[in-house]
Coordinates of C-alpha atoms in Angstrom, one line a residue:
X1 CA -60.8 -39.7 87.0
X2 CA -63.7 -37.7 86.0
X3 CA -63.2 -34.6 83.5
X4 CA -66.8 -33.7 83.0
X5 CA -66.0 -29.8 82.3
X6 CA -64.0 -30.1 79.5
X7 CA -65.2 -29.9 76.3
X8 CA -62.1 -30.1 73.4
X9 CA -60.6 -33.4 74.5
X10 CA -60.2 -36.5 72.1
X11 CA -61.2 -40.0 72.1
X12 CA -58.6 -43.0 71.4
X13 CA -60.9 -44.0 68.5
X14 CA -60.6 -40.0 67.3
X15 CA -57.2 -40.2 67.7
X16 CA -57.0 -43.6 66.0
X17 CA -58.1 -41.9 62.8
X18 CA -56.4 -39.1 63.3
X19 CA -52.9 -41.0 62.8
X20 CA -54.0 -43.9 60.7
X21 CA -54.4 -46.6 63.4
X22 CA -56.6 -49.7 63.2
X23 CA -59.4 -50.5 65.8
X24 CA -57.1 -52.8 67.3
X25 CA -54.9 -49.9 68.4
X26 CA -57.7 -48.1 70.4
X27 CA -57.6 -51.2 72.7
X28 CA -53.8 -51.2 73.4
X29 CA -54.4 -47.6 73.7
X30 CA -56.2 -48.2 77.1
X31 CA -52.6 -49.4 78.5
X32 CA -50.6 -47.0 77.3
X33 CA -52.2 -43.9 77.7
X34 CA -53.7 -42.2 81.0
X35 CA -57.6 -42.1 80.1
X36 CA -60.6 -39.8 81.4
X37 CA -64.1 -40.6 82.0
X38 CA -66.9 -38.2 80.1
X39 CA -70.3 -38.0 80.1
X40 CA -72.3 -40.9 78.6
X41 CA -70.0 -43.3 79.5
X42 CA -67.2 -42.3 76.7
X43 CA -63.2 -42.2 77.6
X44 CA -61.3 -39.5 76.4
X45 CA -57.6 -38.7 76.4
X46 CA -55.8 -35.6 78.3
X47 CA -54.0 -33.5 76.0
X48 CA -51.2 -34.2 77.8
X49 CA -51.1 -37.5 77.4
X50 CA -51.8 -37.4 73.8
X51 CA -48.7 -34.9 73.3
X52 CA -47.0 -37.6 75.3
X53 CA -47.7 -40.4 73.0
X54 CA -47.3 -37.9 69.4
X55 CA -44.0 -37.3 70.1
X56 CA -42.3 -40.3 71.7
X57 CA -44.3 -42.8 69.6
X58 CA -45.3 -40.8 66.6
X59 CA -42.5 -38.2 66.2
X60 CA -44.4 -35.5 66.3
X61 CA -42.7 -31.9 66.5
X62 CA -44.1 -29.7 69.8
X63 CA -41.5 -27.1 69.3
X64 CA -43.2 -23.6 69.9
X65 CA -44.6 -21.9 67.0
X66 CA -46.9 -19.0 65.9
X67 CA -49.5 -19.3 63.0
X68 CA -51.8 -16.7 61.8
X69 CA -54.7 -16.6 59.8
X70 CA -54.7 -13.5 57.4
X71 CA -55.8 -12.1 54.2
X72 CA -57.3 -8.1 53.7
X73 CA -60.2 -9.0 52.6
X74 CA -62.7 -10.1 55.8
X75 CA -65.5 -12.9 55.5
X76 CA -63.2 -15.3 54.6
X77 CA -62.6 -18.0 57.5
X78 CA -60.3 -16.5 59.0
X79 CA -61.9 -16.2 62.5
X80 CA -63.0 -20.1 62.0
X81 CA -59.9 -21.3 61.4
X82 CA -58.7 -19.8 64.0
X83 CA -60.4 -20.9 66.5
X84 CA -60.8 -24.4 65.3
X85 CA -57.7 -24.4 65.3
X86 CA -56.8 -23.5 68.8
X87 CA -59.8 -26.2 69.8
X88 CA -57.9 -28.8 68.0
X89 CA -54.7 -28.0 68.6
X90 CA -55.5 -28.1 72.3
X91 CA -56.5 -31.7 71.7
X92 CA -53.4 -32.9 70.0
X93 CA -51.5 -32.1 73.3
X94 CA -50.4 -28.7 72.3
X95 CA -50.4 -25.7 74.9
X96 CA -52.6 -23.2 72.9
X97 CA -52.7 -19.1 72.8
X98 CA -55.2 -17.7 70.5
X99 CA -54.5 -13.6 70.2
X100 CA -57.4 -12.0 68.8
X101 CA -56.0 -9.0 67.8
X102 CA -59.4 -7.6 65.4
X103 CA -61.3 -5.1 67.0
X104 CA -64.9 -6.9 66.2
X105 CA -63.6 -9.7 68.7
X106 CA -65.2 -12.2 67.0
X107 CA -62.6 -15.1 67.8
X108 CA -63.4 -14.0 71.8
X109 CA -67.1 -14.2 71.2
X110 CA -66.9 -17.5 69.4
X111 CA -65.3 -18.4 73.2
X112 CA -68.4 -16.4 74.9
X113 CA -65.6 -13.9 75.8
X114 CA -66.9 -10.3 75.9
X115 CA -64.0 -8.0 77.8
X116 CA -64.6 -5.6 80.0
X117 CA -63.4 -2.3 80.2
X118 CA -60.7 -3.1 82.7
X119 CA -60.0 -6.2 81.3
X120 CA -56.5 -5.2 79.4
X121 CA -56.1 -6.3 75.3
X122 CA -53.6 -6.4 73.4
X123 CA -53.2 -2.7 73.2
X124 CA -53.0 -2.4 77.0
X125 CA -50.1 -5.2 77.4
X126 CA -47.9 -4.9 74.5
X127 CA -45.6 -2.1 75.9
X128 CA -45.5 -4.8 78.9
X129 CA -45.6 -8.1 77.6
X130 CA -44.6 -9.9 81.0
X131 CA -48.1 -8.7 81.9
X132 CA -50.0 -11.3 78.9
X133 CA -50.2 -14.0 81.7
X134 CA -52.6 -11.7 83.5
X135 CA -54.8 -10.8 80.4
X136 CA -55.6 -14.5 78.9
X137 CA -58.8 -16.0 79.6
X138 CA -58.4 -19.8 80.0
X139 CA -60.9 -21.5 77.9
X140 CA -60.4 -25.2 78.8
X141 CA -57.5 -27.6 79.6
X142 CA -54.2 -25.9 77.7
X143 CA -56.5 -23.5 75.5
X144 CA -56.4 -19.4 76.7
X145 CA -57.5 -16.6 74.7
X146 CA -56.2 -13.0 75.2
X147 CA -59.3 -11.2 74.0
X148 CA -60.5 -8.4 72.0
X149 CA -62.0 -5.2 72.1
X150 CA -62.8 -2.1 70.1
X151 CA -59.8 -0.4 72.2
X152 CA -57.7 -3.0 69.4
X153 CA -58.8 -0.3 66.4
X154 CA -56.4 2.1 68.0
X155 CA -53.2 0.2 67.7
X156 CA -52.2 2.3 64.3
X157 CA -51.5 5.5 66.6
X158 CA -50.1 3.3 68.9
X159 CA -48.2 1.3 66.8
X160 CA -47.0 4.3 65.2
X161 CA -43.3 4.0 65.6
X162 CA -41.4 1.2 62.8
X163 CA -39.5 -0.5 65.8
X164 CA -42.8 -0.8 67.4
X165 CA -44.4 -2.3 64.7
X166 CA -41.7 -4.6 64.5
X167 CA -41.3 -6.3 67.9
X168 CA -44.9 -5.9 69.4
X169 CA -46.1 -9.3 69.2
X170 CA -42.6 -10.9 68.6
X171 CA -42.0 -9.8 72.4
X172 CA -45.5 -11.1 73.6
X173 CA -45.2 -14.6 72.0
X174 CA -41.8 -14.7 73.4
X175 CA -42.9 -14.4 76.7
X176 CA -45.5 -17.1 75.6
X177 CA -42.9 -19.2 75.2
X178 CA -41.5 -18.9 78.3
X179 CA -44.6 -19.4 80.0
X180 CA -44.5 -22.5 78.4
X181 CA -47.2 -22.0 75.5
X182 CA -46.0 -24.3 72.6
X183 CA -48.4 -22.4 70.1
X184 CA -49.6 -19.1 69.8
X185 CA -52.4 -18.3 66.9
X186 CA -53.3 -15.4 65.8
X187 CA -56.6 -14.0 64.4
X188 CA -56.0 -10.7 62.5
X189 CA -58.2 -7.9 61.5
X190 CA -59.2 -7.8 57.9
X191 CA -57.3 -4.3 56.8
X192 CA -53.6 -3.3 56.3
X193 CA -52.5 -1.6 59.9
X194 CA -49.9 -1.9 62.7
X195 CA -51.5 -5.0 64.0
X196 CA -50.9 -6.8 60.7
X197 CA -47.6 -5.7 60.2
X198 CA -46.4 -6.9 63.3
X199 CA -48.0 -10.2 63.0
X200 CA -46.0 -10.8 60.0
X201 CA -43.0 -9.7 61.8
X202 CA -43.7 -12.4 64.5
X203 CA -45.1 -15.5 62.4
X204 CA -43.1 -18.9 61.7
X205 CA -46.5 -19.9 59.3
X206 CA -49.5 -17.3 57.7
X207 CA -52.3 -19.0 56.5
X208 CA -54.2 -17.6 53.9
X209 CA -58.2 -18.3 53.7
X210 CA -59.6 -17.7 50.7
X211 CA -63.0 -18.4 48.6
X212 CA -63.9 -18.0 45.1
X213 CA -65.4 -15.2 44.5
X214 CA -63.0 -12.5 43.0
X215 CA -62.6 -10.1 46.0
X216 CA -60.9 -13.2 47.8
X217 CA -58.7 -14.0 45.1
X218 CA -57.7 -10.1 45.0
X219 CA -57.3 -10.2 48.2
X220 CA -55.2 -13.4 47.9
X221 CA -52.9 -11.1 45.7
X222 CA -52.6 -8.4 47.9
X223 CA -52.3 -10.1 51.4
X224 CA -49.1 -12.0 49.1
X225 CA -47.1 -8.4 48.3
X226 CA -47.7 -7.1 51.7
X227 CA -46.4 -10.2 53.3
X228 CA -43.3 -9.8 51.4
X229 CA -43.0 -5.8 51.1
X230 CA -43.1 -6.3 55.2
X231 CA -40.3 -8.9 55.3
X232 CA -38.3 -6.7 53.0
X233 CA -38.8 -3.7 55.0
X234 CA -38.0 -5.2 58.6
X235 CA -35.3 -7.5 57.3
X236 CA -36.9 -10.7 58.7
X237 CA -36.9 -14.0 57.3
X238 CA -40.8 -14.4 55.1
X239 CA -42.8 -16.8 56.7
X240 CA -44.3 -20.0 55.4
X241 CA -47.2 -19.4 53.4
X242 CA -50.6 -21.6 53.2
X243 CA -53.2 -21.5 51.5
X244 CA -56.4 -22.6 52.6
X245 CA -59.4 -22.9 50.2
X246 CA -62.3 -22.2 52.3
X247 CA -65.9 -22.6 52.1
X248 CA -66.0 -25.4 48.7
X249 CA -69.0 -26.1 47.4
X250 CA -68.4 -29.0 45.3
X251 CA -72.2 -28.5 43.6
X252 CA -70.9 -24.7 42.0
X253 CA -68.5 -24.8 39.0
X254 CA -66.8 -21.4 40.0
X255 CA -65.1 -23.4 43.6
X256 CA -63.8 -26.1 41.4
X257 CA -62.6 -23.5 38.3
X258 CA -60.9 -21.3 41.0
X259 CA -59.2 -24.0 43.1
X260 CA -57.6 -25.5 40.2
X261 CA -56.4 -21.9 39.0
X262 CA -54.9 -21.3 42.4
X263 CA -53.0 -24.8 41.8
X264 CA -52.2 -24.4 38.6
X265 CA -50.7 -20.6 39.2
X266 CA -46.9 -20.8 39.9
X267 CA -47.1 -17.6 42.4
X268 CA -49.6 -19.8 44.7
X269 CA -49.4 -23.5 43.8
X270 CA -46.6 -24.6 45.9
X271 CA -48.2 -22.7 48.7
X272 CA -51.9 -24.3 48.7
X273 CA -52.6 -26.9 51.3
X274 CA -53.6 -29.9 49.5
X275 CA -57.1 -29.8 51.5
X276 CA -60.1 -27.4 51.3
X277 CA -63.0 -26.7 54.0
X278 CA -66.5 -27.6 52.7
X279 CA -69.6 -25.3 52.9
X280 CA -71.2 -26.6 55.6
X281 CA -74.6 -26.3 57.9
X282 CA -73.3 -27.0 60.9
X283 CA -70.9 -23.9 61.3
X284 CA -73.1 -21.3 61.8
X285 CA -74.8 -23.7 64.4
X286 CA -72.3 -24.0 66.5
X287 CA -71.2 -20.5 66.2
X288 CA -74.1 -19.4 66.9
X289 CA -73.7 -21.5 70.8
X290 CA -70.0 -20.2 70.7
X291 CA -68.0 -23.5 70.2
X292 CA -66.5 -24.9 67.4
X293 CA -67.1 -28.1 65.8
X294 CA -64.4 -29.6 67.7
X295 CA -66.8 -29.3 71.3
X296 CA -68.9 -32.4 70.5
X297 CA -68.4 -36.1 69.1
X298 CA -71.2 -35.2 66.6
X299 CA -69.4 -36.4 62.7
X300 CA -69.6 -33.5 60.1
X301 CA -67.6 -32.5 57.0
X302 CA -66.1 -29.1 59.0
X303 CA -65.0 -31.7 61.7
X304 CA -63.9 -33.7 58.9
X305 CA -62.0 -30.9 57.4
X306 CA -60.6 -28.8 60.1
X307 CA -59.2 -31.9 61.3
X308 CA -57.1 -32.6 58.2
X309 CA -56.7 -28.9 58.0
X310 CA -54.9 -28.7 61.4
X311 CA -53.2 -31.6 61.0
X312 CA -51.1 -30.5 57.8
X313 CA -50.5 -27.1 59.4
X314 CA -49.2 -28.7 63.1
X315 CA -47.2 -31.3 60.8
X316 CA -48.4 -34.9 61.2
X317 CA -50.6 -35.1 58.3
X318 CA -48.5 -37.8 57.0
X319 CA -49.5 -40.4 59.5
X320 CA -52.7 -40.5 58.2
X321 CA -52.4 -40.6 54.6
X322 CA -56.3 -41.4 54.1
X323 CA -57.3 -38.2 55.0
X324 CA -55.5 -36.4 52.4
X325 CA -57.4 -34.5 49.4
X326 CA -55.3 -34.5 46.2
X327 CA -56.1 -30.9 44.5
X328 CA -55.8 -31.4 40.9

Protein backbone atom coordinates (compact mmCIF):
# COMPACT_ATOMS: atom_id res chain seq x y z
CA UNK A 1 0.00 0.00 0.00
CA UNK A 2 1.39 3.27 -1.22
CA UNK A 3 0.89 6.53 1.05
CA UNK A 4 3.11 8.90 -0.85
CA UNK A 5 0.94 12.16 0.18
CA UNK A 6 1.41 12.06 3.63
CA UNK A 7 3.88 13.66 5.33
CA UNK A 8 3.58 13.23 9.47
CA UNK A 9 3.69 9.47 9.57
CA UNK A 10 6.32 7.46 11.66
CA UNK A 11 8.82 4.82 11.00
CA UNK A 12 9.03 1.47 13.20
CA UNK A 13 12.69 2.43 13.91
CA UNK A 14 11.03 6.16 15.03
CA UNK A 15 8.73 4.47 16.93
CA UNK A 16 11.34 2.04 18.34
CA UNK A 17 12.99 5.04 20.03
CA UNK A 18 10.17 6.58 20.79
CA UNK A 19 9.12 3.78 23.45
CA UNK A 20 12.49 2.38 24.28
CA UNK A 21 12.66 -0.70 22.03
CA UNK A 22 15.73 -2.44 20.69
CA UNK A 23 16.57 -2.82 16.87
CA UNK A 24 15.33 -6.28 17.21
CA UNK A 25 11.82 -4.98 17.86
CA UNK A 26 11.62 -3.00 14.54
CA UNK A 27 11.81 -6.39 12.87
CA UNK A 28 8.94 -8.13 14.75
CA UNK A 29 7.29 -4.88 14.16
CA UNK A 30 6.89 -5.89 10.41
CA UNK A 31 4.41 -8.69 11.68
CA UNK A 32 2.52 -7.12 13.92
CA UNK A 33 1.78 -3.89 12.63
CA UNK A 34 0.09 -2.93 9.11
CA UNK A 35 3.02 -1.04 7.26
CA UNK A 36 3.07 1.67 4.37
CA UNK A 37 5.40 2.26 1.62
CA UNK A 38 7.06 6.01 1.19
CA UNK A 39 9.24 7.47 -1.00
CA UNK A 40 12.83 6.30 -1.18
CA UNK A 41 12.06 3.03 -0.36
CA UNK A 42 11.29 3.67 3.55
CA UNK A 43 8.13 1.97 5.52
CA UNK A 44 6.19 3.87 7.61
CA UNK A 45 3.36 3.09 10.13
CA UNK A 46 -0.44 4.50 9.84
CA UNK A 47 -1.42 6.33 12.77
CA UNK A 48 -3.89 4.03 13.27
CA UNK A 49 -1.99 1.29 13.56
CA UNK A 50 0.42 2.82 15.80
CA UNK A 51 -2.58 3.91 18.25
CA UNK A 52 -3.51 0.29 17.84
CA UNK A 53 -0.28 -1.09 19.12
CA UNK A 54 0.19 2.02 22.14
CA UNK A 55 -2.63 1.05 23.77
CA UNK A 56 -3.13 -2.75 23.64
CA UNK A 57 0.63 -3.37 23.92
CA UNK A 58 1.92 -0.27 25.52
CA UNK A 59 -0.97 0.94 27.71
CA UNK A 60 -1.19 4.03 26.40
CA UNK A 61 -4.26 6.35 27.36
CA UNK A 62 -6.30 7.75 23.91
CA UNK A 63 -9.02 9.13 26.08
CA UNK A 64 -10.06 12.60 24.52
CA UNK A 65 -8.41 15.56 25.78
CA UNK A 66 -7.77 19.34 25.16
CA UNK A 67 -4.27 21.00 25.68
CA UNK A 68 -3.40 24.51 25.16
CA UNK A 69 -0.42 26.43 24.71
CA UNK A 70 -0.69 29.85 26.61
CA UNK A 71 1.12 32.57 28.33
CA UNK A 72 0.33 36.74 27.74
CA UNK A 73 3.33 37.49 26.68
CA UNK A 74 3.64 36.42 22.63
CA UNK A 75 7.09 35.24 21.01
CA UNK A 76 7.30 32.56 23.18
CA UNK A 77 6.71 29.12 21.35
CA UNK A 78 3.55 28.95 21.74
CA UNK A 79 2.50 28.69 17.99
CA UNK A 80 5.54 25.92 17.62
CA UNK A 81 4.41 23.85 20.12
CA UNK A 82 1.39 23.86 18.92
CA UNK A 83 1.67 22.74 15.88
CA UNK A 84 4.43 20.28 16.56
CA UNK A 85 2.37 19.09 18.57
CA UNK A 86 -0.60 18.35 16.51
CA UNK A 87 2.18 16.89 13.74
CA UNK A 88 3.24 14.44 16.38
CA UNK A 89 0.39 13.73 18.00
CA UNK A 90 -1.08 12.77 14.62
CA UNK A 91 1.67 10.28 14.43
CA UNK A 92 1.29 8.56 17.72
CA UNK A 93 -2.26 7.41 16.45
CA UNK A 94 -4.12 10.26 17.95
CA UNK A 95 -7.11 11.98 15.97
CA UNK A 96 -5.84 15.59 16.14
CA UNK A 97 -7.83 19.21 16.18
CA UNK A 98 -5.61 22.21 16.32
CA UNK A 99 -7.96 25.58 17.02
CA UNK A 100 -6.11 28.55 16.21
CA UNK A 101 -7.99 30.83 17.88
CA UNK A 102 -5.12 34.15 17.49
CA UNK A 103 -6.12 36.56 15.11
CA UNK A 104 -2.42 36.68 13.34
CA UNK A 105 -3.18 32.95 12.22
CA UNK A 106 0.07 31.91 12.46
CA UNK A 107 -0.53 28.23 13.54
CA UNK A 108 -2.85 28.18 9.98
CA UNK A 109 -0.02 29.58 8.06
CA UNK A 110 2.52 27.31 9.58
CA UNK A 111 -0.17 24.68 7.66
CA UNK A 112 -0.21 27.00 4.37
CA UNK A 113 -3.72 27.77 5.49
CA UNK A 114 -4.82 31.33 4.65
CA UNK A 115 -8.92 31.61 5.06
CA UNK A 116 -10.99 33.17 3.08
CA UNK A 117 -13.58 35.44 3.66
CA UNK A 118 -16.34 32.93 3.56
CA UNK A 119 -14.43 30.42 5.06
CA UNK A 120 -16.08 30.52 8.77
CA UNK A 121 -13.48 30.79 12.14
CA UNK A 122 -14.03 30.28 15.25
CA UNK A 123 -16.06 33.38 15.60
CA UNK A 124 -18.48 32.31 12.88
CA UNK A 125 -19.20 28.65 14.45
CA UNK A 126 -19.10 29.02 18.13
CA UNK A 127 -22.83 30.04 18.61
CA UNK A 128 -23.17 26.71 16.31
CA UNK A 129 -20.74 24.31 17.23
CA UNK A 130 -22.33 21.32 15.28
CA UNK A 131 -21.21 23.37 12.34
CA UNK A 132 -16.94 22.88 13.32
CA UNK A 133 -17.06 19.73 11.08
CA UNK A 134 -17.63 22.03 8.14
CA UNK A 135 -14.93 24.77 9.12
CA UNK A 136 -11.70 22.37 9.65
CA UNK A 137 -9.22 22.02 7.11
CA UNK A 138 -7.80 18.54 6.99
CA UNK A 139 -4.09 18.70 6.92
CA UNK A 140 -3.01 15.07 6.54
CA UNK A 141 -4.20 11.58 7.84
CA UNK A 142 -6.07 12.36 11.41
CA UNK A 143 -4.59 16.01 11.62
CA UNK A 144 -7.41 19.13 10.82
CA UNK A 145 -7.03 22.60 11.61
CA UNK A 146 -9.95 25.11 12.12
CA UNK A 147 -8.21 28.25 10.99
CA UNK A 148 -7.73 31.76 11.72
CA UNK A 149 -8.46 35.05 10.74
CA UNK A 150 -8.38 38.64 11.77
CA UNK A 151 -12.39 38.29 12.13
CA UNK A 152 -10.88 36.16 15.61
CA UNK A 153 -9.78 39.86 17.17
CA UNK A 154 -13.57 40.48 17.54
CA UNK A 155 -14.45 37.67 19.90
CA UNK A 156 -14.24 40.21 23.04
CA UNK A 157 -17.64 41.97 21.85
CA UNK A 158 -18.78 38.76 20.98
CA UNK A 159 -17.73 37.03 23.80
CA UNK A 160 -19.15 39.59 25.89
CA UNK A 161 -21.62 37.75 27.96
CA UNK A 162 -19.88 35.57 31.22
CA UNK A 163 -21.91 32.41 30.24
CA UNK A 164 -20.55 32.89 26.88
CA UNK A 165 -17.23 33.05 27.83
CA UNK A 166 -17.66 30.10 29.75
CA UNK A 167 -18.96 27.39 27.41
CA UNK A 168 -17.75 28.66 23.92
CA UNK A 169 -15.09 26.22 23.28
CA UNK A 170 -16.21 23.72 26.03
CA UNK A 171 -19.25 23.23 23.50
CA UNK A 172 -16.99 23.02 20.29
CA UNK A 173 -14.48 20.42 21.73
CA UNK A 174 -17.47 18.59 22.87
CA UNK A 175 -18.74 18.16 19.63
CA UNK A 176 -15.12 17.24 18.75
CA UNK A 177 -15.44 14.50 20.72
CA UNK A 178 -18.25 13.22 19.24
CA UNK A 179 -16.98 13.44 15.94
CA UNK A 180 -14.53 11.29 17.26
CA UNK A 181 -11.44 13.68 17.69
CA UNK A 182 -9.40 12.15 20.63
CA UNK A 183 -7.41 15.54 20.97
CA UNK A 184 -8.10 19.01 20.42
CA UNK A 185 -5.14 21.73 20.84
CA UNK A 186 -5.35 24.95 21.12
CA UNK A 187 -3.18 27.91 20.02
CA UNK A 188 -4.21 31.12 21.89
CA UNK A 189 -3.54 34.71 21.25
CA UNK A 190 -0.91 36.36 23.28
CA UNK A 191 -3.38 38.98 25.41
CA UNK A 192 -6.01 38.53 28.21
CA UNK A 193 -9.56 38.41 26.21
CA UNK A 194 -12.65 36.22 25.77
CA UNK A 195 -10.85 33.81 23.68
CA UNK A 196 -8.50 33.09 26.60
CA UNK A 197 -10.91 32.91 29.12
CA UNK A 198 -12.79 30.39 27.62
CA UNK A 199 -9.84 28.25 26.73
CA UNK A 200 -9.16 27.97 30.27
CA UNK A 201 -12.73 27.06 30.92
CA UNK A 202 -12.37 24.20 28.41
CA UNK A 203 -8.73 22.72 29.06
CA UNK A 204 -7.86 19.28 30.82
CA UNK A 205 -3.82 20.58 30.40
CA UNK A 206 -2.27 24.46 29.71
CA UNK A 207 1.07 24.50 28.85
CA UNK A 208 3.06 27.30 29.53
CA UNK A 209 6.16 28.32 27.11
CA UNK A 210 8.44 30.40 28.48
CA UNK A 211 12.14 31.76 27.84
CA UNK A 212 14.56 33.63 29.87
CA UNK A 213 14.39 36.80 29.43
CA UNK A 214 12.27 38.72 32.15
CA UNK A 215 9.12 39.66 30.11
CA UNK A 216 8.66 35.72 29.85
CA UNK A 217 9.09 35.02 33.31
CA UNK A 218 6.46 38.01 34.08
CA UNK A 219 4.49 36.77 31.95
CA UNK A 220 4.90 33.28 33.51
CA UNK A 221 3.51 35.08 36.69
CA UNK A 222 0.74 36.52 35.20
CA UNK A 223 -0.58 33.89 32.73
CA UNK A 224 -0.36 31.68 36.55
CA UNK A 225 -3.07 34.24 38.50
CA UNK A 226 -5.25 34.51 35.55
CA UNK A 227 -5.46 30.76 35.17
CA UNK A 228 -6.62 30.58 38.62
CA UNK A 229 -8.66 33.94 39.00
CA UNK A 230 -10.67 32.29 35.92
CA UNK A 231 -11.22 28.92 37.64
CA UNK A 232 -12.33 30.73 40.59
CA UNK A 233 -14.72 32.86 38.85
CA UNK A 234 -16.50 30.05 36.61
CA UNK A 235 -16.29 27.49 39.38
CA UNK A 236 -14.39 24.91 37.24
CA UNK A 237 -11.87 22.50 38.25
CA UNK A 238 -7.99 24.41 37.35
CA UNK A 239 -6.31 22.60 34.85
CA UNK A 240 -3.03 20.83 34.84
CA UNK A 241 -0.29 23.18 34.47
CA UNK A 242 3.17 22.70 32.40
CA UNK A 243 5.77 24.39 32.01
CA UNK A 244 7.77 24.34 29.05
CA UNK A 245 11.23 26.01 28.92
CA UNK A 246 11.57 27.08 25.49
CA UNK A 247 14.23 28.20 23.22
CA UNK A 248 17.63 26.90 25.76
CA UNK A 249 20.69 27.88 24.75
CA UNK A 250 22.97 25.86 26.75
CA UNK A 251 26.14 28.35 25.60
CA UNK A 252 24.22 31.57 27.62
CA UNK A 253 24.42 31.64 31.48
CA UNK A 254 21.02 33.53 31.81
CA UNK A 255 18.94 29.93 30.23
CA UNK A 256 20.66 27.78 32.70
CA UNK A 257 20.30 30.64 35.85
CA UNK A 258 16.57 31.02 34.94
CA UNK A 259 15.64 27.33 34.40
CA UNK A 260 16.96 26.34 37.63
CA UNK A 261 15.09 29.38 39.38
CA UNK A 262 11.89 28.16 37.75
CA UNK A 263 12.77 24.58 39.43
CA UNK A 264 13.83 25.71 42.39
CA UNK A 265 10.57 28.19 43.00
CA UNK A 266 7.86 26.29 44.89
CA UNK A 267 4.93 28.33 42.91
CA UNK A 268 6.35 26.57 39.47
CA UNK A 269 8.65 23.66 40.24
CA UNK A 270 6.12 20.93 40.49
CA UNK A 271 4.67 22.31 37.36
CA UNK A 272 7.93 22.31 34.93
CA UNK A 273 8.21 19.55 32.55
CA UNK A 274 11.41 17.90 33.23
CA UNK A 275 12.55 18.69 29.41
CA UNK A 276 13.40 22.05 27.59
CA UNK A 277 13.32 22.89 23.69
CA UNK A 278 16.82 23.91 22.42
CA UNK A 279 17.52 27.05 20.25
CA UNK A 280 17.76 25.62 17.13
CA UNK A 281 18.43 26.51 13.16
CA UNK A 282 16.33 24.37 11.68
CA UNK A 283 12.99 26.03 12.99
CA UNK A 284 12.73 28.94 11.22
CA UNK A 285 13.65 26.69 8.09
CA UNK A 286 10.99 24.73 8.19
CA UNK A 287 8.63 27.44 9.13
CA UNK A 288 9.59 29.29 6.73
CA UNK A 289 8.18 26.08 4.03
CA UNK A 290 5.22 25.74 6.48
CA UNK A 291 5.83 22.28 8.11
CA UNK A 292 7.15 21.41 11.24
CA UNK A 293 10.08 19.41 12.03
CA UNK A 294 8.06 16.45 12.33
CA UNK A 295 7.36 16.49 8.02
CA UNK A 296 10.83 14.92 7.24
CA UNK A 297 13.20 12.04 8.63
CA UNK A 298 15.93 14.66 8.72
CA UNK A 299 17.55 14.18 12.81
CA UNK A 300 17.71 17.62 14.64
CA UNK A 301 17.63 18.71 18.39
CA UNK A 302 13.79 20.41 17.82
CA UNK A 303 12.89 16.89 16.51
CA UNK A 304 14.75 15.56 19.28
CA UNK A 305 12.98 17.75 21.73
CA UNK A 306 9.47 18.15 20.56
CA UNK A 307 9.42 14.56 20.58
CA UNK A 308 10.16 14.17 24.23
CA UNK A 309 8.13 17.21 24.71
CA UNK A 310 4.99 15.55 23.32
CA UNK A 311 5.56 12.53 24.68
CA UNK A 312 5.40 13.69 28.53
CA UNK A 313 2.34 15.90 27.72
CA UNK A 314 0.35 12.77 25.75
CA UNK A 315 1.67 10.51 28.78
CA UNK A 316 3.99 7.76 27.65
CA UNK A 317 7.14 9.43 28.37
CA UNK A 318 7.87 6.71 30.78
CA UNK A 319 8.46 4.00 28.20
CA UNK A 320 11.36 5.60 27.01
CA UNK A 321 13.25 6.61 30.01
CA UNK A 322 16.44 7.61 27.87
CA UNK A 323 14.93 10.46 26.51
CA UNK A 324 14.33 12.09 29.68
CA UNK A 325 16.32 15.55 30.74
CA UNK A 326 16.73 15.72 34.48
CA UNK A 327 16.36 19.74 35.33
CA UNK A 328 18.45 20.29 38.27
Amino acid sequence: MSNKNTKYILTPTELAGAIGKTNAWVSKVFKEIDTVSLPGRRVGLPPDSVRAYLNEKEGVDYSFKVISHLNLRGGIGKTTASTTLATRAAQYGHKVALLDLDSQGSASLNFNIIPGHEDPVFIDIWPSPKTVNDALVKVDTNLYVLPSSLDNGLLDSSLSKPADQKTAVQSVCKELKKLGFTLVIIDCPPSLGSAIVSTICASDTIVVPVGSDIFSTRGLKLTFDEIHSVCETFNVPIPDIKILFSRYDGREKLSLTTLSEIARDPAYSKSLLPCFIRTSSELPKVTKNKETVFATMKRTTAREDYDTYSRYVLGFSNLADKSEVTVR
